[in-house]
Short mmCIF file of N, CA and C in Angstrom, two decimals:
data_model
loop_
_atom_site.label_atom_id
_atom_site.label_comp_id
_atom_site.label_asym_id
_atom_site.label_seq_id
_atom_site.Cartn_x
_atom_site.Cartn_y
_atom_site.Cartn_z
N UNK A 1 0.84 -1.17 0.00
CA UNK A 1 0.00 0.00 0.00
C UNK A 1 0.89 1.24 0.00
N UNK A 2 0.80 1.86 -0.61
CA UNK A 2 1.53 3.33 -0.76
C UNK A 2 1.11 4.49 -0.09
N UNK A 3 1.93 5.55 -0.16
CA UNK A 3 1.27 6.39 0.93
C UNK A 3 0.17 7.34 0.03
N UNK A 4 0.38 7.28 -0.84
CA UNK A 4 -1.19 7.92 -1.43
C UNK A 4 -2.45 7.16 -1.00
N UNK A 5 -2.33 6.06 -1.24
CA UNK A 5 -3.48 5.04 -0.77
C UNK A 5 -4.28 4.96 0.80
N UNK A 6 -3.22 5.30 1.48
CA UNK A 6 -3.27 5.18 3.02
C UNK A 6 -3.57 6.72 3.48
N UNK A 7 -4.02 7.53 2.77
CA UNK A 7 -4.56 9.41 2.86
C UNK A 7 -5.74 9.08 3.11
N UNK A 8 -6.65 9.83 3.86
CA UNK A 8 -8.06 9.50 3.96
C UNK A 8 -9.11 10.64 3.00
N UNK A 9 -10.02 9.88 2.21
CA UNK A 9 -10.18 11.32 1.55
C UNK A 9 -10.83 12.59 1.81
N UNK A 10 -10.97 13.42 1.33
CA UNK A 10 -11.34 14.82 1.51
C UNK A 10 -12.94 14.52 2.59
N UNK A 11 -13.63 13.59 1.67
CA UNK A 11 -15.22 14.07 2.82
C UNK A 11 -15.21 13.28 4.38
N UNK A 12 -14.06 12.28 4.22
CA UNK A 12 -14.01 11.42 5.52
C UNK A 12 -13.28 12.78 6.66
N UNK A 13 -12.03 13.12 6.08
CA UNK A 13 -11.57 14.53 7.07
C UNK A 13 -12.41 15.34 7.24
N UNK A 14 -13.35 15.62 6.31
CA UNK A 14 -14.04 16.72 6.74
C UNK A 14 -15.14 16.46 8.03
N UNK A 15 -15.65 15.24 7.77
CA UNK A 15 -16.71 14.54 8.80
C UNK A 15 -16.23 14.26 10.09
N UNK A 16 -14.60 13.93 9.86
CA UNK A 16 -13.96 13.28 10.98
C UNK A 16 -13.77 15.54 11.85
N UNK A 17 -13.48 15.87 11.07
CA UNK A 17 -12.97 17.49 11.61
C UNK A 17 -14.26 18.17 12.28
N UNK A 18 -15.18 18.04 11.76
CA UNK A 18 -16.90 18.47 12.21
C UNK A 18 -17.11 17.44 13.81
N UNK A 19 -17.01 16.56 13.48
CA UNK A 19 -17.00 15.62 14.64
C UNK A 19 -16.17 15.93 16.23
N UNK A 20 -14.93 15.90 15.44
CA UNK A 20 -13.97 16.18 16.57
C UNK A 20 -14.22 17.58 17.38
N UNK A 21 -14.81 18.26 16.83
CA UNK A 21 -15.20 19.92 17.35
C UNK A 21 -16.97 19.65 18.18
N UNK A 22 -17.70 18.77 17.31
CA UNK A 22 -18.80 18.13 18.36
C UNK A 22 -17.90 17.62 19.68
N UNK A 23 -17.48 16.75 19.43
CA UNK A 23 -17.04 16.12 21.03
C UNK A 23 -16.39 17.08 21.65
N UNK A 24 -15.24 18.02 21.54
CA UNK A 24 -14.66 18.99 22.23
C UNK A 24 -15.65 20.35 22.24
N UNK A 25 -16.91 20.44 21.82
CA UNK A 25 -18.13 21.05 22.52
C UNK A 25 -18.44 20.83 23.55
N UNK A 26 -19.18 19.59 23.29
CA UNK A 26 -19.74 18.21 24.14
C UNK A 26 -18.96 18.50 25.30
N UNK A 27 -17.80 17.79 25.85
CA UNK A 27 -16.51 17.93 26.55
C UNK A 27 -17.00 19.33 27.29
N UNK A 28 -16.42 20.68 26.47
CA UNK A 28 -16.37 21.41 27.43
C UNK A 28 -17.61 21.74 28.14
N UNK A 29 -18.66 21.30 28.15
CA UNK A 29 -20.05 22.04 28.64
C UNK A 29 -20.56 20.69 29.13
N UNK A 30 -19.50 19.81 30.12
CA UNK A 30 -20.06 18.90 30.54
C UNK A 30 -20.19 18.99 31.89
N UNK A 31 -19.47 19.99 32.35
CA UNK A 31 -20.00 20.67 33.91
C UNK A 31 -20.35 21.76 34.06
N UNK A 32 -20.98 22.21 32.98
CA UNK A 32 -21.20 24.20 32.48
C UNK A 32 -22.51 23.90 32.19
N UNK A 33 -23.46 23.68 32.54
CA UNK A 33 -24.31 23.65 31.43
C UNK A 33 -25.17 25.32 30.53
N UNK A 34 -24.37 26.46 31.79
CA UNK A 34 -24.66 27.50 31.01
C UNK A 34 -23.95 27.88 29.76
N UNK A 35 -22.88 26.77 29.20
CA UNK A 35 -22.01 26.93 28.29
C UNK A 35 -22.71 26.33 27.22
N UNK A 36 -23.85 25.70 26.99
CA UNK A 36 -24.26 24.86 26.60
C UNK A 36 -25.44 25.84 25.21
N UNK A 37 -25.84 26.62 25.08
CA UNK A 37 -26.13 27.83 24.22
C UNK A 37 -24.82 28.46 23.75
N UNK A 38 -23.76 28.60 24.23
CA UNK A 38 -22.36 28.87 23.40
C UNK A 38 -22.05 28.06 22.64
N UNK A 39 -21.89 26.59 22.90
CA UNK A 39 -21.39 25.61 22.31
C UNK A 39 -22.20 25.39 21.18
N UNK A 40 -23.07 25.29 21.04
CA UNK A 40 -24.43 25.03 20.31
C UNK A 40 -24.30 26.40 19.34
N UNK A 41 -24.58 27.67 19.41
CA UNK A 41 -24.12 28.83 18.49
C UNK A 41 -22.55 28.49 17.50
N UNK A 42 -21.49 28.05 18.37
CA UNK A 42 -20.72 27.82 17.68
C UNK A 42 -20.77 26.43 16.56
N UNK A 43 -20.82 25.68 17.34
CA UNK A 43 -21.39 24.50 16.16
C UNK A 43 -22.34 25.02 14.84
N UNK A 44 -23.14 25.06 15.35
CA UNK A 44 -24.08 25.96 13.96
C UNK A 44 -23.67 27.05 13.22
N UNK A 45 -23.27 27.72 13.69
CA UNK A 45 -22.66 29.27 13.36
C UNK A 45 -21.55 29.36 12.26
N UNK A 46 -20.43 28.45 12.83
CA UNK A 46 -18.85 27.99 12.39
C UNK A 46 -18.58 26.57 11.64
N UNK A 47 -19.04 25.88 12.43
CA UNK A 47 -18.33 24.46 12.17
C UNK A 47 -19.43 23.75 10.95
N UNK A 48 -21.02 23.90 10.96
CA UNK A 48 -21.09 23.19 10.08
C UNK A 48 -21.53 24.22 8.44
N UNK A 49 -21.28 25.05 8.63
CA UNK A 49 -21.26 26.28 7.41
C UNK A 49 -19.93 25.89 6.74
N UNK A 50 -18.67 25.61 7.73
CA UNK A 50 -17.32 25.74 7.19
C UNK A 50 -17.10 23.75 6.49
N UNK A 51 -18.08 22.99 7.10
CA UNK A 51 -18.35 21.66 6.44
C UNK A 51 -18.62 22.07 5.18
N UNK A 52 -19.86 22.39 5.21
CA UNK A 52 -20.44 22.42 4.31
C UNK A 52 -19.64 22.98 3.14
N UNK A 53 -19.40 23.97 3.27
CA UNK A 53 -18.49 24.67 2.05
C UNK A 53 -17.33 24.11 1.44
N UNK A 54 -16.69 23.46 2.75
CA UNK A 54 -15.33 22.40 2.47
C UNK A 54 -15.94 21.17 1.19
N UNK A 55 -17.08 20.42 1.61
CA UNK A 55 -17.53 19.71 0.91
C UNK A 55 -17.81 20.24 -0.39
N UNK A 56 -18.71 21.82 -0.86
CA UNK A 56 -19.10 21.76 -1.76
C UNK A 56 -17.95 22.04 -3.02
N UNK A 57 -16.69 22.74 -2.09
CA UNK A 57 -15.57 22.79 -2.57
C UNK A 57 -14.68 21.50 -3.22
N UNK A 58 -15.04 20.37 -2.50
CA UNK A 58 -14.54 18.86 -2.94
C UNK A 58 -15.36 18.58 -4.33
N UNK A 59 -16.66 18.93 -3.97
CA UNK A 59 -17.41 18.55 -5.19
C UNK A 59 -17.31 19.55 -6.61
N UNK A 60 -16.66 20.13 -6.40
CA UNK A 60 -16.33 21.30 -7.35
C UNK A 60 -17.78 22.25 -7.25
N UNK A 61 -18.72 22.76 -6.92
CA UNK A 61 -19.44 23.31 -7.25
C UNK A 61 -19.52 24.42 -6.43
N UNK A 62 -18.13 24.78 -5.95
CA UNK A 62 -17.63 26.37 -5.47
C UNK A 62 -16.45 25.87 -5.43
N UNK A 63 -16.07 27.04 -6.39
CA UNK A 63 -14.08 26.98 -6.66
C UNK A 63 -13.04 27.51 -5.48
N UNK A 64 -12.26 27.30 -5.64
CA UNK A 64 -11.13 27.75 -4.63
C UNK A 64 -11.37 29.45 -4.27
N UNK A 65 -11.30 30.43 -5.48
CA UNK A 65 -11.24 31.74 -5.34
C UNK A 65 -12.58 32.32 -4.82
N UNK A 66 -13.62 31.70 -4.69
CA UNK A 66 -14.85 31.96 -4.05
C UNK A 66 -15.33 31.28 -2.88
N UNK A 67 -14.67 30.33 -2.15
CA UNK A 67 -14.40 29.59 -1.35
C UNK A 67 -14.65 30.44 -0.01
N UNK A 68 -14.53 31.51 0.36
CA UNK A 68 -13.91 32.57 0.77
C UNK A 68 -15.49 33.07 1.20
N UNK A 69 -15.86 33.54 0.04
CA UNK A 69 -16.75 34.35 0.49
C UNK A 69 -18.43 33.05 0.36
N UNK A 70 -18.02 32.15 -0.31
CA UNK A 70 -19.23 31.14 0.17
C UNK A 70 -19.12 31.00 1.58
N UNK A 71 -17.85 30.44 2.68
CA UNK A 71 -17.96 30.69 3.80
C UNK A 71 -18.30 31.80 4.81
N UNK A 72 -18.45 32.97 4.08
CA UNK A 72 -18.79 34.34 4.90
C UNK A 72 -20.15 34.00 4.89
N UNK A 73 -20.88 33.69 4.07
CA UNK A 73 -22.36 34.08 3.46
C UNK A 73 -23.09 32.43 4.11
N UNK A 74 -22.30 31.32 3.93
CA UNK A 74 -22.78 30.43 5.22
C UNK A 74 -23.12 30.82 6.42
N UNK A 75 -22.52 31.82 6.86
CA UNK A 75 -22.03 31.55 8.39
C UNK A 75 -22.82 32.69 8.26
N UNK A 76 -23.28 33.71 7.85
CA UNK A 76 -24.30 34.37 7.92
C UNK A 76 -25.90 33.85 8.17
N UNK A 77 -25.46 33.26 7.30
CA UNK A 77 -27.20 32.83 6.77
C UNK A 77 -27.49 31.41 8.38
N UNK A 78 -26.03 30.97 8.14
CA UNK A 78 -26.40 29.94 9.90
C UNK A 78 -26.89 30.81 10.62
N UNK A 79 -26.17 31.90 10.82
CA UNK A 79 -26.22 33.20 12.05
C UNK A 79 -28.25 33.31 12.06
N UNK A 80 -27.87 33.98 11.28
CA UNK A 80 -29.70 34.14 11.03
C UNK A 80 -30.61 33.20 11.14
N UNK A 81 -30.49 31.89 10.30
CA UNK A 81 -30.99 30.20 11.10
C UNK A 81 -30.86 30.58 12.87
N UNK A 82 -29.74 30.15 13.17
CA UNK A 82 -29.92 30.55 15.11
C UNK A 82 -30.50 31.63 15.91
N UNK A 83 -30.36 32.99 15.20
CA UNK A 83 -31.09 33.32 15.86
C UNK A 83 -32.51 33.42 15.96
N UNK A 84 -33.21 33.16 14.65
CA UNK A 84 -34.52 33.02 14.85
C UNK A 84 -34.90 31.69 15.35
N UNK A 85 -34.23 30.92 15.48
CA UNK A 85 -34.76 29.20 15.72
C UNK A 85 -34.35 30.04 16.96
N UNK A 86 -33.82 30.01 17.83
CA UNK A 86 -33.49 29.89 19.41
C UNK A 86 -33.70 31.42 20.44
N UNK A 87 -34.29 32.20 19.92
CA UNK A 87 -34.25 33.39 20.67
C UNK A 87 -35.77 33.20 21.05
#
């Protein structure tokens, strides 16, 4: 097996990277529970806007040089998702 072979690909890192930021949420707001509306804003807000875009970027259907501002305009439009779902 070569070391190209043994790389994991682009949507498994990305799932595995979304994940790992769930559990180190999870984690910190496990004796906070007033942390627990922070953690939750950030997840939504950051982490799965910046999935998402990573992915649509794998799939080609946002290029590298717009990459950029598809993630601004995610994380907006999450922003706006949270605050009307949770206020």
């Amino acid at each position: 097996m070569t070391e190209k072979e043994r790389k994991m690909r682009q949507p498994v890192r990305i799932t595995l990277a979304m994940a790992l930021w769930a559990l180190i949420l999870w984690f910190l707001t496990l004796g906070h529970p007033g942390l627990q509306p922070v953690a939750k804003a950030i997840l939504i807000i950051f982490v799965l806007p910046m999935g998402l875009v990573e992915w649509l970027k794998y799939k080609g259907a946002v290029s590298d040089t717009r990459a950029g501002v598809a993630k601004v305009l995610a994380m907006v439009g999450a922003a706006l998702l949270w605050y009307f779902s949770y206020r």
